[in-house]
Short mmCIF file of C-alpha atoms in Angstrom, two decimals:
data_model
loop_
_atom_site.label_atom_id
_atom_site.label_comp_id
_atom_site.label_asym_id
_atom_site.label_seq_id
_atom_site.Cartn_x
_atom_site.Cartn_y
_atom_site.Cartn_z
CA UNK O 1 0.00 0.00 0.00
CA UNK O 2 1.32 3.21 -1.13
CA UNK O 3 2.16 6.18 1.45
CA UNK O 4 0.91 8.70 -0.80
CA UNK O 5 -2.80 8.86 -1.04
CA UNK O 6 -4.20 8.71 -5.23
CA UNK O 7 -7.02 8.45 -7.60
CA UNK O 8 -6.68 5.06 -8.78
CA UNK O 9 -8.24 6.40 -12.01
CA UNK O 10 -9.23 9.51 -14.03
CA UNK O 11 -10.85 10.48 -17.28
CA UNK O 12 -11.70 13.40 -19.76
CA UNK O 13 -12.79 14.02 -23.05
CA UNK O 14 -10.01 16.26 -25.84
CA UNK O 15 -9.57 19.42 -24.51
CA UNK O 16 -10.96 19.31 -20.96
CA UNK O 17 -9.03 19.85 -17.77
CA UNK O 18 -9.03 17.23 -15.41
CA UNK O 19 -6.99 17.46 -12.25
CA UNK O 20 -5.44 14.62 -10.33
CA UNK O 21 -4.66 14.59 -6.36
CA UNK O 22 -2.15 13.32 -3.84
CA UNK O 23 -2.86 13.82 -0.24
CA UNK O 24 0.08 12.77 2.04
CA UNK O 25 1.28 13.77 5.67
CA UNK O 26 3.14 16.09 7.67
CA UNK O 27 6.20 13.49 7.41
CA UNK O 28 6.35 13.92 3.39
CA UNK O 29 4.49 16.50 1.23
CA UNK O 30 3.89 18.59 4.55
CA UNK O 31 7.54 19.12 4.54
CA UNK O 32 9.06 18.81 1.42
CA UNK O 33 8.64 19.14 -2.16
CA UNK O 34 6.34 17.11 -4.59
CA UNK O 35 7.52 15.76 -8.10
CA UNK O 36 5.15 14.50 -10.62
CA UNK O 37 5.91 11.91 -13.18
CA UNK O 38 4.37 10.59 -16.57
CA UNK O 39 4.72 6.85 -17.40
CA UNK O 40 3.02 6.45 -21.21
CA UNK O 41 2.52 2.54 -22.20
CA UNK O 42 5.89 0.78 -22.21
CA UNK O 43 8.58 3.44 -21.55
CA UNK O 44 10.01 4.77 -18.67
CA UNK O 45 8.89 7.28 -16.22
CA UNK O 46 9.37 11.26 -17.49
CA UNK O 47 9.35 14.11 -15.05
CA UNK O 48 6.92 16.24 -15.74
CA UNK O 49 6.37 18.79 -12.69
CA UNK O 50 9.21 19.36 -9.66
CA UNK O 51 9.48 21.13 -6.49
CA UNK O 52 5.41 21.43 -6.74
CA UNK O 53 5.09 23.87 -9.40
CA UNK O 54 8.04 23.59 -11.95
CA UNK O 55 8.15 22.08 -15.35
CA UNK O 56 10.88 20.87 -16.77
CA UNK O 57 12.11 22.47 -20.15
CA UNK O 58 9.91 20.63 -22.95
CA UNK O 59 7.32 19.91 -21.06
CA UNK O 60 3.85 21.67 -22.59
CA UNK O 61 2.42 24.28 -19.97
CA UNK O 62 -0.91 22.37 -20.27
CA UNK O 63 1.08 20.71 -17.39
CA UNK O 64 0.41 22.64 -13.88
CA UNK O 65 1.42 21.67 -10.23
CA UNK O 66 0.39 22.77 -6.66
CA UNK O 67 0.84 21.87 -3.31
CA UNK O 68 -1.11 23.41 0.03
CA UNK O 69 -0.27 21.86 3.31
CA UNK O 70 -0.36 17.84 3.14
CA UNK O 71 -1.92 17.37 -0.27
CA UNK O 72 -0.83 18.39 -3.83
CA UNK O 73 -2.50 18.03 -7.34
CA UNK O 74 -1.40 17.94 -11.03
CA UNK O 75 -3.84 19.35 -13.19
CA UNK O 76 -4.01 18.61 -16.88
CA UNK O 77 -5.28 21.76 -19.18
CA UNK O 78 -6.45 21.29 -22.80
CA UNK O 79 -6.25 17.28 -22.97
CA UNK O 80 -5.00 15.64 -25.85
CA UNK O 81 -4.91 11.73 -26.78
CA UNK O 82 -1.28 11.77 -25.85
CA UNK O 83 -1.98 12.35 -22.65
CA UNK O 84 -3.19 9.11 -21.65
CA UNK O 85 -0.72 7.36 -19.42
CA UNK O 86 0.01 6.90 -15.69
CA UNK O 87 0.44 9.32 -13.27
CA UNK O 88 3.15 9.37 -10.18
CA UNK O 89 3.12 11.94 -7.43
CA UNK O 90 7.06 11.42 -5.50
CA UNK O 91 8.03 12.89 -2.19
CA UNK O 92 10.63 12.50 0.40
CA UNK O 93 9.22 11.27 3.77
CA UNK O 94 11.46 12.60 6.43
CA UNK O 95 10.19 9.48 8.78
CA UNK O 96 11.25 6.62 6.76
CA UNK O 97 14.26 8.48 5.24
CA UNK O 98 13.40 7.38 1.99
CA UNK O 99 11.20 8.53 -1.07
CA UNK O 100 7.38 7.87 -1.32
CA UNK O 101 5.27 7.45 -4.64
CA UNK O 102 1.55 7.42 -4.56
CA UNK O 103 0.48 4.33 -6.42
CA UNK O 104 -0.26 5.76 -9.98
CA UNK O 105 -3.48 7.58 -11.76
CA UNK O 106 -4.15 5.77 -14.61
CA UNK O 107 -5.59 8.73 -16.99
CA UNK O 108 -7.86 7.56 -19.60
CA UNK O 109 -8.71 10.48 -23.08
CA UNK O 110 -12.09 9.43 -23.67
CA UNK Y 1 22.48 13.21 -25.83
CA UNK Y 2 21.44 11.84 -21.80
CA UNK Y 3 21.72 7.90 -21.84
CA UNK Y 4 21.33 5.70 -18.64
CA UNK Y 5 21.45 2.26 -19.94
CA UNK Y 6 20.95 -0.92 -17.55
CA UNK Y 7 22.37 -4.17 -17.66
CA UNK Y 8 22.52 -7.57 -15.75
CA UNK Y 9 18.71 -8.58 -15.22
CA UNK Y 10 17.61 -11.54 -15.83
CA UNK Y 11 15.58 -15.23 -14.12
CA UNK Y 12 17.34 -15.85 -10.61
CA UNK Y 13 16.09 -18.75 -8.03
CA UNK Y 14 15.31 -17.26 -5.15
CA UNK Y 15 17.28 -17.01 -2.50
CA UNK Y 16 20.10 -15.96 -5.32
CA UNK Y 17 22.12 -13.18 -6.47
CA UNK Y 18 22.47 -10.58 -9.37
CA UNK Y 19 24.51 -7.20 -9.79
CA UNK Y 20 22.91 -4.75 -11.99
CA UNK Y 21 24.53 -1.87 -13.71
CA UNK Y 22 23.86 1.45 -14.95
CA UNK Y 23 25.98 2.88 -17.92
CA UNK Y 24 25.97 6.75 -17.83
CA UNK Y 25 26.72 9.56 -20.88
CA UNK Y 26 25.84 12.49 -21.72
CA UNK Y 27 25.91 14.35 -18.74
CA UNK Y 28 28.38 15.29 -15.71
CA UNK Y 29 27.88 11.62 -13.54
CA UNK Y 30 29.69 12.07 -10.83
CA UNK Y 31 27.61 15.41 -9.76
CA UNK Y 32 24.40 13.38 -9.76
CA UNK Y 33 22.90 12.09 -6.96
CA UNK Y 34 21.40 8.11 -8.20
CA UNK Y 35 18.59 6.06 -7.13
CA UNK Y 36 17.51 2.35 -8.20
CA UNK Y 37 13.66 2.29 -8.83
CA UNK Y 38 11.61 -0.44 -9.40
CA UNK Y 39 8.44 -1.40 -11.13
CA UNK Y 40 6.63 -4.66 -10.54
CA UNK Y 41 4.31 -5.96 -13.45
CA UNK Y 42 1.28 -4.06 -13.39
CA UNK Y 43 2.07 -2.34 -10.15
CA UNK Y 44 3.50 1.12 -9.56
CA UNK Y 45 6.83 2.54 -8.66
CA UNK Y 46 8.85 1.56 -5.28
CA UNK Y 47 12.14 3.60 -4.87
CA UNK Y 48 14.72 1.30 -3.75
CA UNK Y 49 17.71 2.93 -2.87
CA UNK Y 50 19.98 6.13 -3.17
CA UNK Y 51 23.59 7.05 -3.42
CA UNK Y 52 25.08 10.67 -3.10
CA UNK Y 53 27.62 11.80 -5.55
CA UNK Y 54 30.84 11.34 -4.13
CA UNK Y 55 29.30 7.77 -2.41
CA UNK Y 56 29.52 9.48 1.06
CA UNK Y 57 25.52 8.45 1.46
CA UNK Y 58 23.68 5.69 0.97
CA UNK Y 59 20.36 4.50 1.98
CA UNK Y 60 17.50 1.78 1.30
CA UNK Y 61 13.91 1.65 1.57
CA UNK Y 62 12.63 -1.11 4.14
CA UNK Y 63 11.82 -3.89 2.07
CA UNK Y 64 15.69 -4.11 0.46
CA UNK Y 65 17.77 -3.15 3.17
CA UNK Y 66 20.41 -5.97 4.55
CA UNK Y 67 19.58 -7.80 1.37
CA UNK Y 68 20.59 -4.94 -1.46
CA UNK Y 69 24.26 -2.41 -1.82
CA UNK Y 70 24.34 0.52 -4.31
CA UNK Y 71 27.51 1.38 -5.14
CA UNK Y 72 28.90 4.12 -8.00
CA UNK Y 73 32.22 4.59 -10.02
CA UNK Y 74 32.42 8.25 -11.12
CA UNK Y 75 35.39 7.14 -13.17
CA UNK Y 76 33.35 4.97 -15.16
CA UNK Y 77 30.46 6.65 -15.46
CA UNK Y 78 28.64 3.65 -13.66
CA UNK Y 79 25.63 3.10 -11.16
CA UNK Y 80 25.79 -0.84 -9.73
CA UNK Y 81 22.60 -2.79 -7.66
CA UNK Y 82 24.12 -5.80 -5.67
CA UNK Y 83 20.84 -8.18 -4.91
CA UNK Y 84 21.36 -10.95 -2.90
CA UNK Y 85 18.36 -13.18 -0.68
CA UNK Y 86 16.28 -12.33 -3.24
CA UNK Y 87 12.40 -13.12 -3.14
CA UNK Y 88 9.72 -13.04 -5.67
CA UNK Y 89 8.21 -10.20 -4.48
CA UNK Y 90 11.79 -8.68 -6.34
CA UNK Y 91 10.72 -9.32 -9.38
CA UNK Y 92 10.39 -6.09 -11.40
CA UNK Y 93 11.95 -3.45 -13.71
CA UNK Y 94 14.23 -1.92 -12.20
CA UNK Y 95 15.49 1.68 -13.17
CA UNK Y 96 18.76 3.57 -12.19
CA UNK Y 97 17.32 7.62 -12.27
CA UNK Y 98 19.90 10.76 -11.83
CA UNK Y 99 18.77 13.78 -9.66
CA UNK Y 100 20.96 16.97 -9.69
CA UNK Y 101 18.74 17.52 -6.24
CA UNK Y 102 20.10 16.22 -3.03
CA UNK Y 103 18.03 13.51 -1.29
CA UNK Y 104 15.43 14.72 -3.65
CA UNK Y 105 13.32 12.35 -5.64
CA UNK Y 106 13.65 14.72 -8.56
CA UNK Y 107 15.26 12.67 -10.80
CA UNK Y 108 15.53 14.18 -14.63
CA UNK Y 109 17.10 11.47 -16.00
CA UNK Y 110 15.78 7.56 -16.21
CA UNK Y 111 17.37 4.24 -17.94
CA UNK Y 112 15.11 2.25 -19.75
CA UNK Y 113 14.43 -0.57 -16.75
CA UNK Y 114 16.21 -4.12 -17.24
CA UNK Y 115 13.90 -6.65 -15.91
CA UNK Y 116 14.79 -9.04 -12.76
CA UNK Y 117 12.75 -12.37 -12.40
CA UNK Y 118 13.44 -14.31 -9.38
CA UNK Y 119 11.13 -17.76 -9.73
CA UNK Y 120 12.13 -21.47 -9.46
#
C-alpha cells in the first residue's frame, strides 16, 4: 500500500481539464517538495512537474502543479490523446528516510 | 544526448544473487545524486535505494535493506545494484534515475528498466 494517497483512475474528453490529487502527511508532502511523473505505455517514467510547481524544459504548460499543506494536485489543461498514461506523485518522507510514490493515476482520453 | 542504460537482469532462483549496472553519458555523472527504482508488473513505482555523488551516502527503503548495496564509479560513469536473498516479491523493472537535487526524488534522467525475475 502506497504512502501517498491517489485516484486510482481519471478520465476526460479532448480538450478538458481534469486534475489529479495526492494527499500525504506532515512526514512527506507537509515538509518537502512534490515531483510528478508521466509513465506512457511501455517506456520509462518522465518528469513532468518538480518542487510542486516547476516544469521541466519541454514539457507543454498544459502541465500545472500545486501543493497546500499535506496534499498536492497535477492538473491537466487542454487534454490531448497523448496524454493518456500513468500518473506518479514522488516525495521525500522525512520518517522513513526514503522517497514515497503514490500508487499511480491511470488517466484515460475518452 | 542523456543515456542511462541498464544491464545484468535476468531469471534468478530465489534465495540468489544478481549485480545490476547502470551505464551513464551524456551528462556530468559524478555530480548526480542516483537512485535504483523499481516497477513490478502491473504495479507502480517503489524507490529502492539512493547514493550521493561522491558515495559518502547511501540508503535503502525497508523492504531491500540488509539484502541490497548501491555502489557508483564516477570514473566509469557507472551506477551498480548488488541483490542478494532475493524473493519473488523482487521481481520487477528496475530503473537507475539521476537527480541533480540532493536527497530529492527529482530525478531528470531515467534508464530504460532491465527486468529481474526471481522464480524457481
Amino acid at each position: 500500500q502506497s504512502v501517498l494517497t491517489r485516484p486510482p483512475s481519471a478520465s476526460g474528453t479532448p480538450g478538458q481539464r481534469v486534475t489529479i490529487s495526492c494527499s500525504g502527511s506532515s512526514s512527506n508532502i507537509g515538509s518537502n517538495a512534490v515531483n510528478w511523473y508521466q509513465q506512457l505505455p511501455g517506456t520509462a517514467p518522465k518528469l513532468l512537474i518538480y518542487s510542486n510547481n516547476q516544469r521541466p524544459s519541454g514539457v507543454p504548460d498544459r502541465f500545472s502543479g500545486s501543493k497546500s499543506g499535506t496534499s498536492a494536485s497535477l492538473a491537466i489543461s487542454g487534454l490531448q490523446s497523448e496524454d493518456e498514461a500513468d500518473y506518479y506523485c514522488a516525495a521525500w518522507d522525512d520518517s522513513l528516510n526514503g522517497v514515497v510514490f503514490g500508487g499511480g493515476t491511470k488517466l484515460t482520453v475518452l | 544526448q542523456v543515456q542511462l542504460v541498464e544491464s545484468g537482469g535476468g531469471l534468478v532462483k530465489p534465495g540468489g544473487s544478481l549485480r545490476l549496472s547502470c551505464a551513464a553519458s551524456g551528462f556530468t555523472f559524478s555530480d548526480y545524486y542516483m537512485s535504483w527504482i523499481r516497477q513490478a508488473p502491473g504495479k507502480g513505482l517503489e524507490w529502492v535505494s539512493y547514493i550521493s555523488s561522491r558515495s559518502s551516502y547511501t540508503n535503502y527503503a525497508d523492504s531491500v535493506k540488509g539484502r541490497f548495496t548501491i555502489s557508483r564509479d564516477n570514473a566509469k560513469n557507472s551506477l551498480y545494484l548488488q541483490m542478494n536473498s532475493l524473493r519473488a516479491e523482487d521481481t520487477a523493472v528496475y530503473y537507475c534515475a539521476g537527480s541533480s537535487s540532493p536527497w530529492s526524488p527529482q530525478w531528470d534522467y531515467w534508464g530504460q528498466g532491465t527486468l529481474v525475475t526471481v522464480s524457481s
